[in-house]
Amino acid sequence: MSTHVLLAGTYTSRGSGGIYCYTARADAGQLAEPVVIEADDPSFMVLDHAARFLYCVNETPGRIGQVSAFSFSPASCEATLLSRVSAGGEDPCHITLTPDERFVLVSCYSSGSLAVFPRLDDGSLGEAVQQIAFDGGSRVHATRQEKAHLHSCTCSPDGRFVFACDLGNDRIYQFALTGDDNEPLGERQDIIAPPGSGPRHLKFHPEGHWAYLVGELDGSIVGYRHDGTTLVQYQVASLTSTNDDREHGAGELQFGHDGRSLYVTNRGQFDELVALDIDQEGILTWRGSTSTGGQLPRHFTVTPDGGHVLIGNQQSGDVTRMALLPDGGFGEVETLLNLDDVAFLHLVAAGSTS
């Protein structure tokens, strides 16, 4: 039987220990007692392809954040701190690797900036080789869009571009990946998102033809075609089936294992998991929604067997689990564990057992 580990990142100001590592089955139905990896406010993480190194942001409120690098063993959940460097901005909230794994990209929300860090031979991180600050603010939403708020970066599947989402400016910044050691991000092109949408996360479909942008502020999902040079908008869908004036707080988005479903969490006044169908042309159709069983579902992960979803409810401090049914519906929600200020979840293969 294959075994996996669940990595859970938390905000630590109220007593959480940092990163929690749980051994689990592929369906995550039962979890072992966790190994706690000490880290300050590890609200987002990324692993290298071989799962030998773990990188996290340290989103400590009220000061310039940091970025930590660990050596990591999924089989034992053991981690050793290799380096910790300044993020160069406030509230680093997202981290990712470039496809060639030479660089780590960090998005800083409150300072509206992006930093690029080189990976060294031992897996540690050097100081930032490039930092880019954005100005402005669309001000469509008076209190959330008063200035730039960079929320995430995504690389194109072909490794040629980086797309940075700016919630405060309703823009996606496209940068060419140059391969240069000192200036990895080259020419910039601005892609205008729907006014007031608040771009949070962008993800490419597994087939690479389409990308979907979640609008945190208006509950929109914007579909783009990737033509090899840029993103071309072709659809704006919604996380609700009808007009709804409740406050949105769209969060994470992930694909079902067959690539024909898109799942999105909606916080705000909803606290829901939403399912949308993806047809052969990439068009989204709202399928249904269900309660996440908690409050403020910031992040989630689909289990490796594709049959369940684990949802991190930040405000209620729990991780819930529900089945993704073959007919496209949802099973009953159950509380898998209690974890204060959970912010990030990820399942990774740990090996196999007889």
mmCIF file with all atom_site columns, N, CA and C in Angstrom, residues 239-302:
data_model
loop_
_atom_site.group_PDB
_atom_site.id
_atom_site.type_symbol
_atom_site.label_atom_id
_atom_site.label_alt_id
_atom_site.label_comp_id
_atom_site.label_asym_id
_atom_site.label_entity_id
_atom_site.label_seq_id
_atom_site.pdbx_PDB_ins_code
_atom_site.Cartn_x
_atom_site.Cartn_y
_atom_site.Cartn_z
_atom_site.occupancy
_atom_site.B_iso_or_equiv
_atom_site.pdbx_formal_charge
_atom_site.auth_seq_id
_atom_site.auth_comp_id
_atom_site.auth_asym_id
_atom_site.auth_atom_id
_atom_site.pdbx_PDB_model_num
ATOM 1   N N  . LEU A 1 239 ? -18.405 31.784 -9.115  1.00 0.00 ? 239 LEU A N  1
ATOM 2   C CA . LEU A 1 239 ? -18.455 30.742 -8.102  1.00 0.00 ? 239 LEU A CA 1
ATOM 3   C C  . LEU A 1 239 ? -19.865 30.514 -7.575  1.00 0.00 ? 239 LEU A C  1
ATOM 4   N N  . THR A 1 240 ? -20.833 31.284 -8.028  1.00 0.00 ? 240 THR A N  1
ATOM 5   C CA . THR A 1 240 ? -22.229 31.088 -7.645  1.00 0.00 ? 240 THR A CA 1
ATOM 6   C C  . THR A 1 240 ? -23.069 30.846 -8.894  1.00 0.00 ? 240 THR A C  1
ATOM 7   N N  . SER A 1 241 ? -24.160 30.127 -8.728  1.00 0.00 ? 241 SER A N  1
ATOM 8   C CA . SER A 1 241 ? -25.016 29.795 -9.873  1.00 0.00 ? 241 SER A CA 1
ATOM 9   C C  . SER A 1 241 ? -25.977 30.921 -10.212 1.00 0.00 ? 241 SER A C  1
ATOM 10  N N  . THR A 1 242 ? -26.229 31.809 -9.262  1.00 0.00 ? 242 THR A N  1
ATOM 11  C CA . THR A 1 242 ? -27.122 32.945 -9.472  1.00 0.00 ? 242 THR A CA 1
ATOM 12  C C  . THR A 1 242 ? -26.470 34.190 -8.901  1.00 0.00 ? 242 THR A C  1
ATOM 13  N N  . ASN A 1 243 ? -27.036 35.353 -9.194  1.00 0.00 ? 243 ASN A N  1
ATOM 14  C CA . ASN A 1 243 ? -26.531 36.587 -8.611  1.00 0.00 ? 243 ASN A CA 1
ATOM 15  C C  . ASN A 1 243 ? -26.643 36.509 -7.090  1.00 0.00 ? 243 ASN A C  1
ATOM 16  N N  . ASP A 1 244 ? -25.564 36.824 -6.414  1.00 0.00 ? 244 ASP A N  1
ATOM 17  C CA . ASP A 1 244 ? -25.530 36.702 -4.956  1.00 0.00 ? 244 ASP A CA 1
ATOM 18  C C  . ASP A 1 244 ? -24.707 37.862 -4.424  1.00 0.00 ? 244 ASP A C  1
ATOM 19  N N  . ASP A 1 245 ? -25.303 38.697 -3.581  1.00 0.00 ? 245 ASP A N  1
ATOM 20  C CA . ASP A 1 245 ? -24.620 39.897 -3.105  1.00 0.00 ? 245 ASP A CA 1
ATOM 21  C C  . ASP A 1 245 ? -23.829 39.678 -1.825  1.00 0.00 ? 245 ASP A C  1
ATOM 22  N N  . ARG A 1 246 ? -23.691 38.422 -1.393  1.00 0.00 ? 246 ARG A N  1
ATOM 23  C CA . ARG A 1 246 ? -22.843 38.157 -0.237  1.00 0.00 ? 246 ARG A CA 1
ATOM 24  C C  . ARG A 1 246 ? -21.371 38.404 -0.579  1.00 0.00 ? 246 ARG A C  1
ATOM 25  N N  . GLU A 1 247 ? -20.578 38.651 0.460   1.00 0.00 ? 247 GLU A N  1
ATOM 26  C CA . GLU A 1 247 ? -19.159 38.942 0.273   1.00 0.00 ? 247 GLU A CA 1
ATOM 27  C C  . GLU A 1 247 ? -18.393 37.675 -0.089  1.00 0.00 ? 247 GLU A C  1
ATOM 28  N N  . HIS A 1 248 ? -17.605 37.773 -1.172  1.00 0.00 ? 248 HIS A N  1
ATOM 29  C CA . HIS A 1 248 ? -16.771 36.661 -1.606  1.00 0.00 ? 248 HIS A CA 1
ATOM 30  C C  . HIS A 1 248 ? -15.402 36.719 -0.921  1.00 0.00 ? 248 HIS A C  1
ATOM 31  N N  . GLY A 1 249 ? -14.732 35.602 -0.944  1.00 0.00 ? 249 GLY A N  1
ATOM 32  C CA . GLY A 1 249 ? -13.352 35.518 -0.477  1.00 0.00 ? 249 GLY A CA 1
ATOM 33  C C  . GLY A 1 249 ? -12.688 34.318 -1.109  1.00 0.00 ? 249 GLY A C  1
ATOM 34  N N  . ALA A 1 250 ? -12.705 34.287 -2.451  1.00 0.00 ? 250 ALA A N  1
ATOM 35  C CA . ALA A 1 250 ? -12.192 33.116 -3.172  1.00 0.00 ? 250 ALA A CA 1
ATOM 36  C C  . ALA A 1 250 ? -10.753 32.823 -2.767  1.00 0.00 ? 250 ALA A C  1
ATOM 37  N N  . GLY A 1 251 ? -10.436 31.537 -2.631  1.00 0.00 ? 251 GLY A N  1
ATOM 38  C CA . GLY A 1 251 ? -9.124  31.146 -2.135  1.00 0.00 ? 251 GLY A CA 1
ATOM 39  C C  . GLY A 1 251 ? -8.349  30.294 -3.114  1.00 0.00 ? 251 GLY A C  1
ATOM 40  N N  . GLU A 1 252 ? -8.196  29.020 -2.788  1.00 0.00 ? 252 GLU A N  1
ATOM 41  C CA . GLU A 1 252 ? -7.391  28.098 -3.578  1.00 0.00 ? 252 GLU A CA 1
ATOM 42  C C  . GLU A 1 252 ? -8.218  27.492 -4.713  1.00 0.00 ? 252 GLU A C  1
ATOM 43  N N  . LEU A 1 253 ? -7.553  27.103 -5.794  1.00 0.00 ? 253 LEU A N  1
ATOM 44  C CA . LEU A 1 253 ? -8.188  26.349 -6.878  1.00 0.00 ? 253 LEU A CA 1
ATOM 45  C C  . LEU A 1 253 ? -7.299  25.189 -7.267  1.00 0.00 ? 253 LEU A C  1
ATOM 46  N N  . GLN A 1 254 ? -7.922  24.029 -7.526  1.00 0.00 ? 254 GLN A N  1
ATOM 47  C CA . GLN A 1 254 ? -7.201  22.835 -7.958  1.00 0.00 ? 254 GLN A CA 1
ATOM 48  C C  . GLN A 1 254 ? -8.073  22.031 -8.905  1.00 0.00 ? 254 GLN A C  1
ATOM 49  N N  . PHE A 1 255 ? -7.411  21.232 -9.738  1.00 0.00 ? 255 PHE A N  1
ATOM 50  C CA . PHE A 1 255 ? -8.106  20.409 -10.719 1.00 0.00 ? 255 PHE A CA 1
ATOM 51  C C  . PHE A 1 255 ? -8.377  19.018 -10.165 1.00 0.00 ? 255 PHE A C  1
ATOM 52  N N  . GLY A 1 256 ? -9.479  18.410 -10.615 1.00 0.00 ? 256 GLY A N  1
ATOM 53  C CA . GLY A 1 256 ? -9.702  17.004 -10.356 1.00 0.00 ? 256 GLY A CA 1
ATOM 54  C C  . GLY A 1 256 ? -8.719  16.171 -11.155 1.00 0.00 ? 256 GLY A C  1
ATOM 55  N N  . HIS A 1 257 ? -8.574  14.903 -10.790 1.00 0.00 ? 257 HIS A N  1
ATOM 56  C CA . HIS A 1 257 ? -7.544  14.075 -11.403 1.00 0.00 ? 257 HIS A CA 1
ATOM 57  C C  . HIS A 1 257 ? -7.795  13.804 -12.876 1.00 0.00 ? 257 HIS A C  1
ATOM 58  N N  . ASP A 1 258 ? -9.040  13.884 -13.328 1.00 0.00 ? 258 ASP A N  1
ATOM 59  C CA . ASP A 1 258 ? -9.309  13.649 -14.744 1.00 0.00 ? 258 ASP A CA 1
ATOM 60  C C  . ASP A 1 258 ? -9.185  14.905 -15.579 1.00 0.00 ? 258 ASP A C  1
ATOM 61  N N  . GLY A 1 259 ? -8.893  16.039 -14.951 1.00 0.00 ? 259 GLY A N  1
ATOM 62  C CA . GLY A 1 259 ? -8.757  17.296 -15.674 1.00 0.00 ? 259 GLY A CA 1
ATOM 63  C C  . GLY A 1 259 ? -10.064 17.879 -16.152 1.00 0.00 ? 259 GLY A C  1
ATOM 64  N N  . ARG A 1 260 ? -11.193 17.292 -15.767 1.00 0.00 ? 260 ARG A N  1
ATOM 65  C CA . ARG A 1 260 ? -12.495 17.766 -16.228 1.00 0.00 ? 260 ARG A CA 1
ATOM 66  C C  . ARG A 1 260 ? -13.282 18.473 -15.127 1.00 0.00 ? 260 ARG A C  1
ATOM 67  N N  . SER A 1 261 ? -12.647 18.678 -13.991 1.00 0.00 ? 261 SER A N  1
ATOM 68  C CA . SER A 1 261 ? -13.277 19.390 -12.887 1.00 0.00 ? 261 SER A CA 1
ATOM 69  C C  . SER A 1 261 ? -12.307 20.414 -12.330 1.00 0.00 ? 261 SER A C  1
ATOM 70  N N  . LEU A 1 262 ? -12.847 21.553 -11.913 1.00 0.00 ? 262 LEU A N  1
ATOM 71  C CA . LEU A 1 262 ? -12.084 22.575 -11.212 1.00 0.00 ? 262 LEU A CA 1
ATOM 72  C C  . LEU A 1 262 ? -12.778 22.840 -9.888  1.00 0.00 ? 262 LEU A C  1
ATOM 73  N N  . TYR A 1 263 ? -11.999 22.772 -8.801  1.00 0.00 ? 263 TYR A N  1
ATOM 74  C CA . TYR A 1 263 ? -12.532 23.006 -7.466  1.00 0.00 ? 263 TYR A CA 1
ATOM 75  C C  . TYR A 1 263 ? -11.932 24.296 -6.907  1.00 0.00 ? 263 TYR A C  1
ATOM 76  N N  . VAL A 1 264 ? -12.776 25.077 -6.222  1.00 0.00 ? 264 VAL A N  1
ATOM 77  C CA . VAL A 1 264 ? -12.347 26.364 -5.680  1.00 0.00 ? 264 VAL A CA 1
ATOM 78  C C  . VAL A 1 264 ? -12.983 26.564 -4.314  1.00 0.00 ? 264 VAL A C  1
ATOM 79  N N  . THR A 1 265 ? -12.203 27.069 -3.354  1.00 0.00 ? 265 THR A N  1
ATOM 80  C CA . THR A 1 265 ? -12.795 27.445 -2.072  1.00 0.00 ? 265 THR A CA 1
ATOM 81  C C  . THR A 1 265 ? -13.247 28.903 -2.128  1.00 0.00 ? 265 THR A C  1
ATOM 82  N N  . ASN A 1 266 ? -14.366 29.173 -1.483  1.00 0.00 ? 266 ASN A N  1
ATOM 83  C CA . ASN A 1 266 ? -14.900 30.527 -1.387  1.00 0.00 ? 266 ASN A CA 1
ATOM 84  C C  . ASN A 1 266 ? -15.145 30.829 0.086   1.00 0.00 ? 266 ASN A C  1
ATOM 85  N N  . ARG A 1 267 ? -14.406 31.785 0.605   1.00 0.00 ? 267 ARG A N  1
ATOM 86  C CA . ARG A 1 267 ? -14.495 32.155 2.012   1.00 0.00 ? 267 ARG A CA 1
ATOM 87  C C  . ARG A 1 267 ? -15.557 33.245 2.172   1.00 0.00 ? 267 ARG A C  1
ATOM 88  N N  . GLY A 1 268 ? -15.187 34.415 2.690   1.00 0.00 ? 268 GLY A N  1
ATOM 89  C CA . GLY A 1 268 ? -16.148 35.493 2.834   1.00 0.00 ? 268 GLY A CA 1
ATOM 90  C C  . GLY A 1 268 ? -17.351 35.071 3.651   1.00 0.00 ? 268 GLY A C  1
ATOM 91  N N  . GLN A 1 269 ? -18.536 35.236 3.079   1.00 0.00 ? 269 GLN A N  1
ATOM 92  C CA . GLN A 1 269 ? -19.781 34.837 3.736   1.00 0.00 ? 269 GLN A CA 1
ATOM 93  C C  . GLN A 1 269 ? -20.313 33.512 3.200   1.00 0.00 ? 269 GLN A C  1
ATOM 94  N N  . PHE A 1 270 ? -19.453 32.744 2.530   1.00 0.00 ? 270 PHE A N  1
ATOM 95  C CA . PHE A 1 270 ? -19.869 31.485 1.927   1.00 0.00 ? 270 PHE A CA 1
ATOM 96  C C  . PHE A 1 270 ? -19.319 30.262 2.655   1.00 0.00 ? 270 PHE A C  1
ATOM 97  N N  . ASP A 1 271 ? -17.987 30.185 2.846   1.00 0.00 ? 271 ASP A N  1
ATOM 98  C CA . ASP A 1 271 ? -17.331 29.011 3.432   1.00 0.00 ? 271 ASP A CA 1
ATOM 99  C C  . ASP A 1 271 ? -17.735 27.741 2.690   1.00 0.00 ? 271 ASP A C  1
ATOM 100 N N  . GLU A 1 272 ? -17.494 27.754 1.374   1.00 0.00 ? 272 GLU A N  1
ATOM 101 C CA . GLU A 1 272 ? -17.921 26.671 0.499   1.00 0.00 ? 272 GLU A CA 1
ATOM 102 C C  . GLU A 1 272 ? -16.761 26.137 -0.329  1.00 0.00 ? 272 GLU A C  1
ATOM 103 N N  . LEU A 1 273 ? -16.933 24.904 -0.794  1.00 0.00 ? 273 LEU A N  1
ATOM 104 C CA . LEU A 1 273 ? -16.130 24.348 -1.871  1.00 0.00 ? 273 LEU A CA 1
ATOM 105 C C  . LEU A 1 273 ? -17.026 24.297 -3.092  1.00 0.00 ? 273 LEU A C  1
ATOM 106 N N  . VAL A 1 274 ? -16.551 24.871 -4.191  1.00 0.00 ? 274 VAL A N  1
ATOM 107 C CA . VAL A 1 274 ? -17.326 24.974 -5.422  1.00 0.00 ? 274 VAL A CA 1
ATOM 108 C C  . VAL A 1 274 ? -16.713 24.060 -6.479  1.00 0.00 ? 274 VAL A C  1
ATOM 109 N N  . ALA A 1 275 ? -17.550 23.380 -7.241  1.00 0.00 ? 275 ALA A N  1
ATOM 110 C CA . ALA A 1 275 ? -17.107 22.527 -8.337  1.00 0.00 ? 275 ALA A CA 1
ATOM 111 C C  . ALA A 1 275 ? -17.608 23.085 -9.658  1.00 0.00 ? 275 ALA A C  1
ATOM 112 N N  . LEU A 1 276 ? -16.706 23.155 -10.644 1.00 0.00 ? 276 LEU A N  1
ATOM 113 C CA . LEU A 1 276 ? -17.063 23.575 -11.991 1.00 0.00 ? 276 LEU A CA 1
ATOM 114 C C  . LEU A 1 276 ? -16.598 22.508 -12.975 1.00 0.00 ? 276 LEU A C  1
ATOM 115 N N  . ASP A 1 277 ? -17.423 22.248 -13.998 1.00 0.00 ? 277 ASP A N  1
ATOM 116 C CA . ASP A 1 277 ? -17.047 21.327 -15.068 1.00 0.00 ? 277 ASP A CA 1
ATOM 117 C C  . ASP A 1 277 ? -16.212 22.055 -16.105 1.00 0.00 ? 277 ASP A C  1
ATOM 118 N N  . ILE A 1 278 ? -15.272 21.328 -16.708 1.00 0.00 ? 278 ILE A N  1
ATOM 119 C CA . ILE A 1 278 ? -14.437 21.852 -17.795 1.00 0.00 ? 278 ILE A CA 1
ATOM 120 C C  . ILE A 1 278 ? -14.729 21.026 -19.037 1.00 0.00 ? 278 ILE A C  1
ATOM 121 N N  . ASP A 1 279 ? -15.221 21.660 -20.112 1.00 0.00 ? 279 ASP A N  1
ATOM 122 C CA . ASP A 1 279 ? -15.518 20.884 -21.317 1.00 0.00 ? 279 ASP A CA 1
ATOM 123 C C  . ASP A 1 279 ? -14.286 20.797 -22.213 1.00 0.00 ? 279 ASP A C  1
ATOM 124 N N  . GLN A 1 280 ? -14.453 20.223 -23.404 1.00 0.00 ? 280 GLN A N  1
ATOM 125 C CA . GLN A 1 280 ? -13.316 19.978 -24.290 1.00 0.00 ? 280 GLN A CA 1
ATOM 126 C C  . GLN A 1 280 ? -12.707 21.250 -24.859 1.00 0.00 ? 280 GLN A C  1
ATOM 127 N N  . GLU A 1 281 ? -13.419 22.371 -24.743 1.00 0.00 ? 281 GLU A N  1
ATOM 128 C CA . GLU A 1 281 ? -12.892 23.656 -25.198 1.00 0.00 ? 281 GLU A CA 1
ATOM 129 C C  . GLU A 1 281 ? -12.383 24.510 -24.041 1.00 0.00 ? 281 GLU A C  1
ATOM 130 N N  . GLY A 1 282 ? -12.392 23.936 -22.824 1.00 0.00 ? 282 GLY A N  1
ATOM 131 C CA . GLY A 1 282 ? -11.923 24.678 -21.665 1.00 0.00 ? 282 GLY A CA 1
ATOM 132 C C  . GLY A 1 282 ? -12.972 25.555 -21.013 1.00 0.00 ? 282 GLY A C  1
ATOM 133 N N  . ILE A 1 283 ? -14.224 25.481 -21.502 1.00 0.00 ? 283 ILE A N  1
ATOM 134 C CA . ILE A 1 283 ? -15.305 26.299 -20.956 1.00 0.00 ? 283 ILE A CA 1
ATOM 135 C C  . ILE A 1 283 ? -15.747 25.741 -19.609 1.00 0.00 ? 283 ILE A C  1
ATOM 136 N N  . LEU A 1 284 ? -15.931 26.645 -18.651 1.00 0.00 ? 284 LEU A N  1
ATOM 137 C CA . LEU A 1 284 ? -16.361 26.275 -17.311 1.00 0.00 ? 284 LEU A CA 1
ATOM 138 C C  . LEU A 1 284 ? -17.873 26.383 -17.172 1.00 0.00 ? 284 LEU A C  1
ATOM 139 N N  . THR A 1 285 ? -18.459 25.420 -16.475 1.00 0.00 ? 285 THR A N  1
ATOM 140 C CA . THR A 1 285 ? -19.880 25.451 -16.128 1.00 0.00 ? 285 THR A CA 1
ATOM 141 C C  . THR A 1 285 ? -20.018 25.116 -14.647 1.00 0.00 ? 285 THR A C  1
ATOM 142 N N  . TRP A 1 286 ? -20.732 25.963 -13.919 1.00 0.00 ? 286 TRP A N  1
ATOM 143 C CA . TRP A 1 286 ? -20.944 25.733 -12.489 1.00 0.00 ? 286 TRP A CA 1
ATOM 144 C C  . TRP A 1 286 ? -21.704 24.422 -12.288 1.00 0.00 ? 286 TRP A C  1
ATOM 145 N N  . ARG A 1 287 ? -21.155 23.556 -11.413 1.00 0.00 ? 287 ARG A N  1
ATOM 146 C CA . ARG A 1 287 ? -21.791 22.267 -11.154 1.00 0.00 ? 287 ARG A CA 1
ATOM 147 C C  . ARG A 1 287 ? -22.503 22.231 -9.810  1.00 0.00 ? 287 ARG A C  1
ATOM 148 N N  . GLY A 1 288 ? -21.843 22.756 -8.773  1.00 0.00 ? 288 GLY A N  1
ATOM 149 C CA . GLY A 1 288 ? -22.438 22.703 -7.447  1.00 0.00 ? 288 GLY A CA 1
ATOM 150 C C  . GLY A 1 288 ? -21.487 23.236 -6.400  1.00 0.00 ? 288 GLY A C  1
ATOM 151 N N  . SER A 1 289 ? -21.998 23.352 -5.184  1.00 0.00 ? 289 SER A N  1
ATOM 152 C CA . SER A 1 289 ? -21.181 23.813 -4.069  1.00 0.00 ? 289 SER A CA 1
ATOM 153 C C  . SER A 1 289 ? -21.661 23.138 -2.797  1.00 0.00 ? 289 SER A C  1
ATOM 154 N N  . THR A 1 290 ? -20.796 23.139 -1.783  1.00 0.00 ? 290 THR A N  1
ATOM 155 C CA . THR A 1 290 ? -21.145 22.530 -0.504  1.00 0.00 ? 290 THR A CA 1
ATOM 156 C C  . THR A 1 290 ? -20.348 23.200 0.599   1.00 0.00 ? 290 THR A C  1
ATOM 157 N N  . SER A 1 291 ? -20.850 23.149 1.812   1.00 0.00 ? 291 SER A N  1
ATOM 158 C CA . SER A 1 291 ? -20.143 23.704 2.956   1.00 0.00 ? 291 SER A CA 1
ATOM 159 C C  . SER A 1 291 ? -18.844 22.939 3.196   1.00 0.00 ? 291 SER A C  1
ATOM 160 N N  . THR A 1 292 ? -17.817 23.659 3.601   1.00 0.00 ? 292 THR A N  1
ATOM 161 C CA . THR A 1 292 ? -16.548 23.000 3.915   1.00 0.00 ? 292 THR A CA 1
ATOM 162 C C  . THR A 1 292 ? -16.535 22.439 5.331   1.00 0.00 ? 292 THR A C  1
ATOM 163 N N  . GLY A 1 293 ? -17.582 22.690 6.091   1.00 0.00 ? 293 GLY A N  1
ATOM 164 C CA . GLY A 1 293 ? -17.641 22.178 7.453   1.00 0.00 ? 293 GLY A CA 1
ATOM 165 C C  . GLY A 1 293 ? -16.836 22.990 8.444   1.00 0.00 ? 293 GLY A C  1
ATOM 166 N N  . GLY A 1 294 ? -16.348 24.152 8.019   1.00 0.00 ? 294 GLY A N  1
ATOM 167 C CA . GLY A 1 294 ? -15.570 25.021 8.899   1.00 0.00 ? 294 GLY A CA 1
ATOM 168 C C  . GLY A 1 294 ? -15.631 26.447 8.406   1.00 0.00 ? 294 GLY A C  1
ATOM 169 N N  . GLN A 1 295 ? -14.824 27.295 9.017   1.00 0.00 ? 295 GLN A N  1
ATOM 170 C CA . GLN A 1 295 ? -14.841 28.718 8.675   1.00 0.00 ? 295 GLN A CA 1
ATOM 171 C C  . GLN A 1 295 ? -13.505 29.136 8.068   1.00 0.00 ? 295 GLN A C  1
ATOM 172 N N  . LEU A 1 296 ? -13.586 29.935 7.026   1.00 0.00 ? 296 LEU A N  1
ATOM 173 C CA . LEU A 1 296 ? -12.450 30.499 6.304   1.00 0.00 ? 296 LEU A CA 1
ATOM 174 C C  . LEU A 1 296 ? -11.583 29.413 5.667   1.00 0.00 ? 296 LEU A C  1
ATOM 175 N N  . PRO A 1 297 ? -12.118 28.693 4.667   1.00 0.00 ? 297 PRO A N  1
ATOM 176 C CA . PRO A 1 297 ? -11.353 27.642 3.985   1.00 0.00 ? 297 PRO A CA 1
ATOM 177 C C  . PRO A 1 297 ? -10.278 28.234 3.069   1.00 0.00 ? 297 PRO A C  1
ATOM 178 N N  . ARG A 1 298 ? -9.109  28.450 3.628   1.00 0.00 ? 298 ARG A N  1
ATOM 179 C CA . ARG A 1 298 ? -8.048  29.150 2.911   1.00 0.00 ? 298 ARG A CA 1
ATOM 180 C C  . ARG A 1 298 ? -7.395  28.283 1.828   1.00 0.00 ? 298 ARG A C  1
ATOM 181 N N  . HIS A 1 299 ? -7.213  27.002 2.138   1.00 0.00 ? 299 HIS A N  1
ATOM 182 C CA . HIS A 1 299 ? -6.454  26.152 1.213   1.00 0.00 ? 299 HIS A CA 1
ATOM 183 C C  . HIS A 1 299 ? -7.008  24.738 1.269   1.00 0.00 ? 299 HIS A C  1
ATOM 184 N N  . PHE A 1 300 ? -6.705  23.929 0.257   1.00 0.00 ? 300 PHE A N  1
ATOM 185 C CA . PHE A 1 300 ? -7.143  22.534 0.244   1.00 0.00 ? 300 PHE A CA 1
ATOM 186 C C  . PHE A 1 300 ? -6.250  21.732 -0.678  1.00 0.00 ? 300 PHE A C  1
ATOM 187 N N  . THR A 1 301 ? -6.392  20.416 -0.605  1.00 0.00 ? 301 THR A N  1
ATOM 188 C CA . THR A 1 301 ? -5.644  19.530 -1.485  1.00 0.00 ? 301 THR A CA 1
ATOM 189 C C  . THR A 1 301 ? -6.512  18.328 -1.841  1.00 0.00 ? 301 THR A C  1
ATOM 190 N N  . VAL A 1 302 ? -6.392  17.853 -3.063  1.00 0.00 ? 302 VAL A N  1
ATOM 191 C CA . VAL A 1 302 ? -7.091  16.649 -3.518  1.00 0.00 ? 302 VAL A CA 1
ATOM 192 C C  . VAL A 1 302 ? -6.197  15.444 -3.213  1.00 0.00 ? 302 VAL A C  1
#
